[in-house]
Amino acid sequence: MNQDLWCSSAYPMAGRWTKTLASPPNKAFRHGDPSDSDDDAGIKFQRKYSSQSFTLGIHMPTHTELSGQSVRRSVSAAALGNIIEWFDYGIYSFAAATIGMHFFDVQEPSVAAVSSFAVFALSFLMRPIGGVVIGILGDRRGRRDMLMLTVGLMTAATVVIGVLPTYAQVGFLAPLLLTLTRLIQGFSAGGEYGGANIFMAEIATPNRRGFFASILESGVLVGYLGGAGIVVGLMSAMSSDAWQDWGWRIPFIASLPLGILALLLRRHLEDTPVFEKMKAAEEIAHSPLRDTFRRAPMPLFVTFLVVAYANGAYYLVLTFLPSYVQTEIGLSANASLMLSIVIMLILLVTIPLFGRLGDRVGRRKLMTLSVVVHIVVAIPAVMMFSSGDITLVYVAAVLLGIAMAPLASQYSAALTVLFPRSIRYTGFTLSFNVSTAIFGGSAPFIVGSLLASTGNNFVIAYFLILVSLLALIGIKLLPDNTGMSADHDVSMGALSQSKVHVTEASEKSLN
């Protein structure tokens, strides 16, 4: 079994460092010829010196082959795809009632909104399919090409919604065409988020991977705020008749320049050093999906559990709660909208800060912090909601929102590297999207249905505690991989037995 693990740095030679090795049983630690197999020689280390830096690793290229500027440009190109994906979600969510009135044979805005959200939910069913198909192609043809494909499909489908004929023009074809575009968006989204995070993990140095992952996560908030902002801005600036007649089309068409920019940026990217090395060594998997189930059952399981919380809590707090406090607690529509904006702005600031912190103190600590806080405050928060006091409602919602930030900043950086590089795209996107479809997109529906059937407000807390406990199990199983490179082809079980840790007294940041 190839156990190529790599941990590299560009720290000054004066920095103190230690290495800790847990070798496979009965394997001797020795300096060996790189041509020797790992089964014969154990894990082979070499320490290379230069006048500026040292490297600790296992006979493979360092991440520092990419300059800091190249890494930042690559992360920016990857983040732009997330922005476009959630820009569309923001548009669709805030214009749902208008869209429903145009594409379904209904007269009531509330029924129209429900019809629109039903189509919206269908797109989540396509995510696992898109994740598998695009994941397989990503493991066989490259990460960059798939990022080009996903942003192209996503942009095209979003723009097409802005020019679709309405029910009044083509009858039943209108909802069919709308559903088709949403399914295409769900398919592309299934490969976009996972692909962008894998690309980031494979080009970033281990000591910066958490921060760069947090930038990608912040792109989600930027996109959603941007989409919501343009809808609210146009509705305020235009007359009601103009908005209903043609104004609703503008936000969808406005995504075209963003999509073109993302395509141009991604077109000029090179594929990750990890994939290029795989290709040169002819390590491309012939059957990534079969190999994923055979080689990585534990990474699939752990990812599923952690993402259940990451997306379950996310959709509950940002999608369900604003509607809940408006319909059940009696907050005005403006107060509910402002609550969403406040939570997202706070997360936009705190997630990158926790991203930097996680690279220093470890990912598992911050991920554990999020779930423990939610377990502790879930029931008190619902009691604060039920009080009807607007101040307490805001405090409770903001507290639940801030608690998501530590895990949101770290989980993709921690989970992507659990998978062997040859099946990473397939494995991560499969588990991520199945969990998202079950616990993420369906969270508002599940909690809303339970609330309606039982009348018990505490079902909100019970759902949050449930997904938190699932994540806690996943985090408990998760090995500490904060300082480990993505350039390896071993699965999680082997990683827990073959660890490389590097601690430094001083760091050189890639600013």
PDB file of C-alpha atoms in Angstrom, residues 221-452:
ATOM      1  CA  LEU A 221     -22.684  34.059   2.184  1.00  0.00           C
ATOM      2  CA  VAL A 222     -21.492  36.676  -0.300  1.00  0.00           C
ATOM      3  CA  GLY A 223     -23.528  35.028  -3.054  1.00  0.00           C
ATOM      4  CA  TYR A 224     -26.675  34.660  -0.979  1.00  0.00           C
ATOM      5  CA  LEU A 225     -26.482  38.228   0.307  1.00  0.00           C
ATOM      6  CA  GLY A 226     -25.824  39.489  -3.216  1.00  0.00           C
ATOM      7  CA  GLY A 227     -28.792  37.625  -4.675  1.00  0.00           C
ATOM      8  CA  ALA A 228     -31.107  38.706  -1.880  1.00  0.00           C
ATOM      9  CA  GLY A 229     -29.823  42.262  -2.071  1.00  0.00           C
ATOM     10  CA  ILE A 230     -30.444  42.675  -5.786  1.00  0.00           C
ATOM     11  CA  VAL A 231     -33.997  41.309  -5.456  1.00  0.00           C
ATOM     12  CA  VAL A 232     -34.865  43.538  -2.505  1.00  0.00           C
ATOM     13  CA  GLY A 233     -33.210  46.533  -4.180  1.00  0.00           C
ATOM     14  CA  LEU A 234     -35.135  46.109  -7.441  1.00  0.00           C
ATOM     15  CA  MET A 235     -38.424  45.544  -5.641  1.00  0.00           C
ATOM     16  CA  SER A 236     -37.869  48.772  -3.720  1.00  0.00           C
ATOM     17  CA  ALA A 237     -36.767  50.794  -6.740  1.00  0.00           C
ATOM     18  CA  MET A 238     -39.386  49.576  -9.230  1.00  0.00           C
ATOM     19  CA  SER A 239     -43.138  49.822  -9.241  1.00  0.00           C
ATOM     20  CA  SER A 240     -44.995  46.660  -8.289  1.00  0.00           C
ATOM     21  CA  ASP A 241     -46.353  46.283 -11.828  1.00  0.00           C
ATOM     22  CA  ALA A 242     -42.923  46.659 -13.424  1.00  0.00           C
ATOM     23  CA  TRP A 243     -41.396  44.099 -11.047  1.00  0.00           C
ATOM     24  CA  GLN A 244     -44.182  41.601 -11.670  1.00  0.00           C
ATOM     25  CA  ASP A 245     -44.116  42.172 -15.429  1.00  0.00           C
ATOM     26  CA  TRP A 246     -40.410  42.026 -16.301  1.00  0.00           C
ATOM     27  CA  GLY A 247     -38.257  43.213 -13.395  1.00  0.00           C
ATOM     28  CA  TRP A 248     -37.999  39.756 -11.806  1.00  0.00           C
ATOM     29  CA  ARG A 249     -36.006  38.589 -14.846  1.00  0.00           C
ATOM     30  CA  ILE A 250     -33.165  41.065 -14.277  1.00  0.00           C
ATOM     31  CA  PRO A 251     -31.435  39.319 -11.330  1.00  0.00           C
ATOM     32  CA  PHE A 252     -31.224  36.004 -13.186  1.00  0.00           C
ATOM     33  CA  ILE A 253     -29.784  37.604 -16.309  1.00  0.00           C
ATOM     34  CA  ALA A 254     -27.402  39.661 -14.148  1.00  0.00           C
ATOM     35  CA  SER A 255     -25.583  36.448 -13.190  1.00  0.00           C
ATOM     36  CA  LEU A 256     -24.161  36.209 -16.732  1.00  0.00           C
ATOM     37  CA  PRO A 257     -21.213  38.609 -16.189  1.00  0.00           C
ATOM     38  CA  LEU A 258     -20.291  36.779 -12.984  1.00  0.00           C
ATOM     39  CA  GLY A 259     -20.360  33.457 -14.793  1.00  0.00           C
ATOM     40  CA  ILE A 260     -18.205  34.724 -17.638  1.00  0.00           C
ATOM     41  CA  LEU A 261     -15.692  36.136 -15.175  1.00  0.00           C
ATOM     42  CA  ALA A 262     -15.547  32.809 -13.319  1.00  0.00           C
ATOM     43  CA  LEU A 263     -15.024  30.923 -16.578  1.00  0.00           C
ATOM     44  CA  LEU A 264     -12.207  33.259 -17.611  1.00  0.00           C
ATOM     45  CA  LEU A 265     -10.486  32.931 -14.240  1.00  0.00           C
ATOM     46  CA  ARG A 266     -10.808  29.161 -14.149  1.00  0.00           C
ATOM     47  CA  ARG A 267      -9.730  28.789 -17.766  1.00  0.00           C
ATOM     48  CA  HIS A 268      -6.294  30.153 -16.903  1.00  0.00           C
ATOM     49  CA  LEU A 269      -5.816  27.893 -13.891  1.00  0.00           C
ATOM     50  CA  GLU A 270      -3.536  24.908 -13.977  1.00  0.00           C
ATOM     51  CA  ASP A 271      -4.730  21.674 -12.451  1.00  0.00           C
ATOM     52  CA  THR A 272      -3.607  20.895  -8.924  1.00  0.00           C
ATOM     53  CA  PRO A 273      -0.065  19.566  -8.365  1.00  0.00           C
ATOM     54  CA  VAL A 274      -1.635  16.536  -6.706  1.00  0.00           C
ATOM     55  CA  PHE A 275      -3.622  15.581  -9.803  1.00  0.00           C
ATOM     56  CA  GLU A 276      -0.726  16.338 -12.154  1.00  0.00           C
ATOM     57  CA  LYS A 277       1.437  14.009 -10.095  1.00  0.00           C
ATOM     58  CA  MET A 278      -1.223  11.296 -10.228  1.00  0.00           C
ATOM     59  CA  LYS A 279      -1.457  11.659 -13.986  1.00  0.00           C
ATOM     60  CA  ALA A 280       2.307  11.535 -14.460  1.00  0.00           C
ATOM     61  CA  ALA A 281       2.546   8.429 -12.274  1.00  0.00           C
ATOM     62  CA  GLU A 282      -0.428   6.823 -14.073  1.00  0.00           C
ATOM     63  CA  GLU A 283      -2.337   6.511 -10.798  1.00  0.00           C
ATOM     64  CA  ILE A 284      -5.702   7.529 -12.268  1.00  0.00           C
ATOM     65  CA  ALA A 285      -8.484   5.316 -10.891  1.00  0.00           C
ATOM     66  CA  HIS A 286     -10.348   3.286 -13.526  1.00  0.00           C
ATOM     67  CA  SER A 287     -13.455   2.827 -11.368  1.00  0.00           C
ATOM     68  CA  PRO A 288     -13.543   5.692  -8.825  1.00  0.00           C
ATOM     69  CA  LEU A 289     -17.038   4.913  -7.533  1.00  0.00           C
ATOM     70  CA  ARG A 290     -16.323   1.234  -6.876  1.00  0.00           C
ATOM     71  CA  ASP A 291     -12.960   2.104  -5.348  1.00  0.00           C
ATOM     72  CA  THR A 292     -14.612   4.680  -3.087  1.00  0.00           C
ATOM     73  CA  PHE A 293     -16.872   2.112  -1.433  1.00  0.00           C
ATOM     74  CA  ARG A 294     -14.040  -0.415  -1.270  1.00  0.00           C
ATOM     75  CA  ARG A 295     -11.282   1.850   0.023  1.00  0.00           C
ATOM     76  CA  ALA A 296     -13.005   4.682   1.866  1.00  0.00           C
ATOM     77  CA  PRO A 297     -16.074   3.518   3.810  1.00  0.00           C
ATOM     78  CA  MET A 298     -14.997   5.352   6.972  1.00  0.00           C
ATOM     79  CA  PRO A 299     -14.359   8.723   5.254  1.00  0.00           C
ATOM     80  CA  LEU A 300     -17.792   8.388   3.619  1.00  0.00           C
ATOM     81  CA  PHE A 301     -19.392   7.757   7.015  1.00  0.00           C
ATOM     82  CA  VAL A 302     -17.580  10.535   8.872  1.00  0.00           C
ATOM     83  CA  THR A 303     -18.249  13.071   6.112  1.00  0.00           C
ATOM     84  CA  PHE A 304     -21.947  12.144   6.083  1.00  0.00           C
ATOM     85  CA  LEU A 305     -22.235  12.703   9.843  1.00  0.00           C
ATOM     86  CA  VAL A 306     -20.394  16.032   9.962  1.00  0.00           C
ATOM     87  CA  VAL A 307     -22.171  17.448   6.893  1.00  0.00           C
ATOM     88  CA  ALA A 308     -25.542  16.471   8.406  1.00  0.00           C
ATOM     89  CA  TYR A 309     -24.867  19.114  11.048  1.00  0.00           C
ATOM     90  CA  ALA A 310     -23.021  21.586   8.811  1.00  0.00           C
ATOM     91  CA  ASN A 311     -25.899  21.901   6.347  1.00  0.00           C
ATOM     92  CA  GLY A 312     -28.748  20.932   8.670  1.00  0.00           C
ATOM     93  CA  ALA A 313     -27.925  23.742  11.093  1.00  0.00           C
ATOM     94  CA  TYR A 314     -27.136  26.122   8.224  1.00  0.00           C
ATOM     95  CA  TYR A 315     -30.483  25.730   6.471  1.00  0.00           C
ATOM     96  CA  LEU A 316     -32.363  25.684   9.763  1.00  0.00           C
ATOM     97  CA  VAL A 317     -30.882  28.962  10.987  1.00  0.00           C
ATOM     98  CA  LEU A 318     -30.700  30.872   7.698  1.00  0.00           C
ATOM     99  CA  THR A 319     -33.780  29.519   5.887  1.00  0.00           C
ATOM    100  CA  PHE A 320     -36.284  28.233   8.425  1.00  0.00           C
ATOM    101  CA  LEU A 321     -35.848  30.554  11.415  1.00  0.00           C
ATOM    102  CA  PRO A 322     -36.536  33.861   9.586  1.00  0.00           C
ATOM    103  CA  SER A 323     -39.805  32.417   8.286  1.00  0.00           C
ATOM    104  CA  TYR A 324     -40.621  30.916  11.691  1.00  0.00           C
ATOM    105  CA  VAL A 325     -40.199  34.138  13.660  1.00  0.00           C
ATOM    106  CA  GLN A 326     -42.388  35.918  11.136  1.00  0.00           C
ATOM    107  CA  THR A 327     -45.267  33.421  10.907  1.00  0.00           C
ATOM    108  CA  GLU A 328     -45.212  31.932  14.411  1.00  0.00           C
ATOM    109  CA  ILE A 329     -43.709  34.648  16.607  1.00  0.00           C
ATOM    110  CA  GLY A 330     -45.219  37.631  14.810  1.00  0.00           C
ATOM    111  CA  LEU A 331     -42.144  39.595  13.702  1.00  0.00           C
ATOM    112  CA  SER A 332     -42.695  41.864  10.721  1.00  0.00           C
ATOM    113  CA  ALA A 333     -41.385  40.892   7.294  1.00  0.00           C
ATOM    114  CA  ASN A 334     -38.747  43.631   7.487  1.00  0.00           C
ATOM    115  CA  ALA A 335     -37.595  42.506  10.945  1.00  0.00           C
ATOM    116  CA  SER A 336     -37.359  38.917   9.715  1.00  0.00           C
ATOM    117  CA  LEU A 337     -35.354  39.967   6.650  1.00  0.00           C
ATOM    118  CA  MET A 338     -33.051  42.077   8.794  1.00  0.00           C
ATOM    119  CA  LEU A 339     -32.508  39.110  11.104  1.00  0.00           C
ATOM    120  CA  SER A 340     -31.270  37.000   8.158  1.00  0.00           C
ATOM    121  CA  ILE A 341     -28.965  39.759   6.992  1.00  0.00           C
ATOM    122  CA  VAL A 342     -27.502  40.312  10.479  1.00  0.00           C
ATOM    123  CA  ILE A 343     -26.727  36.605  10.934  1.00  0.00           C
ATOM    124  CA  MET A 344     -25.093  36.333   7.508  1.00  0.00           C
ATOM    125  CA  LEU A 345     -22.992  39.454   8.011  1.00  0.00           C
ATOM    126  CA  ILE A 346     -21.757  38.160  11.375  1.00  0.00           C
ATOM    127  CA  LEU A 347     -20.864  34.811   9.808  1.00  0.00           C
ATOM    128  CA  LEU A 348     -19.135  36.570   6.931  1.00  0.00           C
ATOM    129  CA  VAL A 349     -16.780  38.219   9.427  1.00  0.00           C
ATOM    130  CA  THR A 350     -16.306  35.378  11.900  1.00  0.00           C
ATOM    131  CA  ILE A 351     -15.808  32.405   9.548  1.00  0.00           C
ATOM    132  CA  PRO A 352     -12.463  33.649   8.106  1.00  0.00           C
ATOM    133  CA  LEU A 353     -11.284  34.521  11.618  1.00  0.00           C
ATOM    134  CA  PHE A 354     -12.007  30.989  12.789  1.00  0.00           C
ATOM    135  CA  GLY A 355     -10.409  29.756   9.580  1.00  0.00           C
ATOM    136  CA  ARG A 356      -7.095  31.298  10.599  1.00  0.00           C
ATOM    137  CA  LEU A 357      -7.480  30.092  14.162  1.00  0.00           C
ATOM    138  CA  GLY A 358      -8.123  26.501  13.090  1.00  0.00           C
ATOM    139  CA  ASP A 359      -4.806  26.369  11.241  1.00  0.00           C
ATOM    140  CA  ARG A 360      -3.098  27.159  14.536  1.00  0.00           C
ATOM    141  CA  VAL A 361      -5.049  25.294  17.218  1.00  0.00           C
ATOM    142  CA  GLY A 362      -6.443  22.376  15.196  1.00  0.00           C
ATOM    143  CA  ARG A 363      -9.637  21.691  13.293  1.00  0.00           C
ATOM    144  CA  ARG A 364     -11.267  19.197  15.644  1.00  0.00           C
ATOM    145  CA  LYS A 365     -11.275  21.643  18.564  1.00  0.00           C
ATOM    146  CA  LEU A 366     -13.227  24.280  16.658  1.00  0.00           C
ATOM    147  CA  MET A 367     -15.600  21.766  15.104  1.00  0.00           C
ATOM    148  CA  THR A 368     -16.330  20.329  18.552  1.00  0.00           C
ATOM    149  CA  LEU A 369     -16.932  23.830  19.906  1.00  0.00           C
ATOM    150  CA  SER A 370     -19.740  24.455  17.400  1.00  0.00           C
ATOM    151  CA  VAL A 371     -21.691  21.286  18.094  1.00  0.00           C
ATOM    152  CA  VAL A 372     -21.299  21.484  21.879  1.00  0.00           C
ATOM    153  CA  VAL A 373     -22.549  25.086  21.937  1.00  0.00           C
ATOM    154  CA  HIS A 374     -25.589  24.145  19.852  1.00  0.00           C
ATOM    155  CA  ILE A 375     -26.395  21.183  22.081  1.00  0.00           C
ATOM    156  CA  VAL A 376     -26.226  23.439  25.146  1.00  0.00           C
ATOM    157  CA  VAL A 377     -28.121  26.483  23.822  1.00  0.00           C
ATOM    158  CA  ALA A 378     -30.712  24.864  21.496  1.00  0.00           C
ATOM    159  CA  ILE A 379     -33.506  24.556  24.073  1.00  0.00           C
ATOM    160  CA  PRO A 380     -32.837  27.934  25.787  1.00  0.00           C
ATOM    161  CA  ALA A 381     -32.820  29.572  22.331  1.00  0.00           C
ATOM    162  CA  VAL A 382     -36.283  28.196  21.505  1.00  0.00           C
ATOM    163  CA  MET A 383     -37.530  29.446  24.876  1.00  0.00           C
ATOM    164  CA  MET A 384     -36.206  32.896  23.951  1.00  0.00           C
ATOM    165  CA  PHE A 385     -38.030  32.692  20.600  1.00  0.00           C
ATOM    166  CA  SER A 386     -41.257  31.779  22.350  1.00  0.00           C
ATOM    167  CA  SER A 387     -41.013  34.825  24.611  1.00  0.00           C
ATOM    168  CA  GLY A 388     -42.012  37.056  21.696  1.00  0.00           C
ATOM    169  CA  ASP A 389     -39.560  39.734  22.829  1.00  0.00           C
ATOM    170  CA  ILE A 390     -37.826  41.001  19.709  1.00  0.00           C
ATOM    171  CA  THR A 391     -34.560  41.587  21.559  1.00  0.00           C
ATOM    172  CA  LEU A 392     -34.489  38.027  22.909  1.00  0.00           C
ATOM    173  CA  VAL A 393     -35.446  36.672  19.472  1.00  0.00           C
ATOM    174  CA  TYR A 394     -32.516  38.476  17.868  1.00  0.00           C
ATOM    175  CA  VAL A 395     -30.106  37.395  20.602  1.00  0.00           C
ATOM    176  CA  ALA A 396     -31.153  33.746  20.279  1.00  0.00           C
ATOM    177  CA  ALA A 397     -30.938  33.720  16.476  1.00  0.00           C
ATOM    178  CA  VAL A 398     -27.562  35.471  16.427  1.00  0.00           C
ATOM    179  CA  LEU A 399     -26.215  33.071  19.060  1.00  0.00           C
ATOM    180  CA  LEU A 400     -27.289  30.062  16.981  1.00  0.00           C
ATOM    181  CA  GLY A 401     -25.735  31.667  13.915  1.00  0.00           C
ATOM    182  CA  ILE A 402     -22.378  32.499  15.498  1.00  0.00           C
ATOM    183  CA  ALA A 403     -22.129  28.975  16.912  1.00  0.00           C
ATOM    184  CA  MET A 404     -21.999  27.627  13.338  1.00  0.00           C
ATOM    185  CA  ALA A 405     -18.906  29.641  12.420  1.00  0.00           C
ATOM    186  CA  PRO A 406     -16.132  27.499  13.994  1.00  0.00           C
ATOM    187  CA  LEU A 407     -17.225  24.293  12.270  1.00  0.00           C
ATOM    188  CA  ALA A 408     -18.179  26.041   9.025  1.00  0.00           C
ATOM    189  CA  SER A 409     -14.639  27.397   8.771  1.00  0.00           C
ATOM    190  CA  GLN A 410     -12.967  23.988   9.169  1.00  0.00           C
ATOM    191  CA  TYR A 411     -15.074  21.038   8.126  1.00  0.00           C
ATOM    192  CA  SER A 412     -14.301  20.995   4.401  1.00  0.00           C
ATOM    193  CA  ALA A 413     -10.562  21.373   5.067  1.00  0.00           C
ATOM    194  CA  ALA A 414     -10.718  18.469   7.525  1.00  0.00           C
ATOM    195  CA  LEU A 415     -12.929  16.142   5.485  1.00  0.00           C
ATOM    196  CA  THR A 416     -11.519  16.407   1.957  1.00  0.00           C
ATOM    197  CA  VAL A 417      -8.102  15.044   2.940  1.00  0.00           C
ATOM    198  CA  LEU A 418      -9.637  11.954   4.549  1.00  0.00           C
ATOM    199  CA  PHE A 419     -10.035  10.496   1.067  1.00  0.00           C
ATOM    200  CA  PRO A 420      -7.205   9.076  -1.038  1.00  0.00           C
ATOM    201  CA  ARG A 421      -6.261  11.512  -3.805  1.00  0.00           C
ATOM    202  CA  SER A 422      -7.218   9.049  -6.573  1.00  0.00           C
ATOM    203  CA  ILE A 423     -10.885   8.892  -5.432  1.00  0.00           C
ATOM    204  CA  ARG A 424     -11.158  12.152  -3.491  1.00  0.00           C
ATOM    205  CA  TYR A 425     -13.518  13.987  -5.856  1.00  0.00           C
ATOM    206  CA  THR A 426     -15.920  11.046  -6.111  1.00  0.00           C
ATOM    207  CA  GLY A 427     -15.872  10.168  -2.428  1.00  0.00           C
ATOM    208  CA  PHE A 428     -16.231  13.617  -0.939  1.00  0.00           C
ATOM    209  CA  THR A 429     -18.918  14.889  -3.340  1.00  0.00           C
ATOM    210  CA  LEU A 430     -20.943  11.668  -2.985  1.00  0.00           C
ATOM    211  CA  SER A 431     -21.068  11.725   0.813  1.00  0.00           C
ATOM    212  CA  PHE A 432     -21.415  15.507   1.033  1.00  0.00           C
ATOM    213  CA  ASN A 433     -24.370  15.674  -1.354  1.00  0.00           C
ATOM    214  CA  VAL A 434     -26.266  12.681   0.020  1.00  0.00           C
ATOM    215  CA  SER A 435     -26.045  14.173   3.507  1.00  0.00           C
ATOM    216  CA  THR A 436     -27.003  17.625   2.195  1.00  0.00           C
ATOM    217  CA  ALA A 437     -30.039  16.242   0.373  1.00  0.00           C
ATOM    218  CA  ILE A 438     -31.265  14.469   3.521  1.00  0.00           C
ATOM    219  CA  PHE A 439     -30.463  16.972   6.262  1.00  0.00           C
ATOM    220  CA  GLY A 440     -29.810  20.259   4.451  1.00  0.00           C
ATOM    221  CA  GLY A 441     -32.369  21.060   1.787  1.00  0.00           C
ATOM    222  CA  SER A 442     -35.062  19.126   3.641  1.00  0.00           C
ATOM    223  CA  ALA A 443     -34.400  20.707   7.063  1.00  0.00           C
ATOM    224  CA  PRO A 444     -37.021  23.494   6.712  1.00  0.00           C
ATOM    225  CA  PHE A 445     -39.582  20.971   5.434  1.00  0.00           C
ATOM    226  CA  ILE A 446     -38.874  18.394   8.175  1.00  0.00           C
ATOM    227  CA  VAL A 447     -38.920  20.893  11.030  1.00  0.00           C
ATOM    228  CA  GLY A 448     -41.885  22.795   9.611  1.00  0.00           C
ATOM    229  CA  SER A 449     -43.921  19.604   9.186  1.00  0.00           C
ATOM    230  CA  LEU A 450     -43.135  18.423  12.727  1.00  0.00           C
ATOM    231  CA  LEU A 451     -43.998  21.846  14.091  1.00  0.00           C
ATOM    232  CA  ALA A 452     -47.321  21.873  12.256  1.00  0.00           C
TER     233      ALA A 452
END
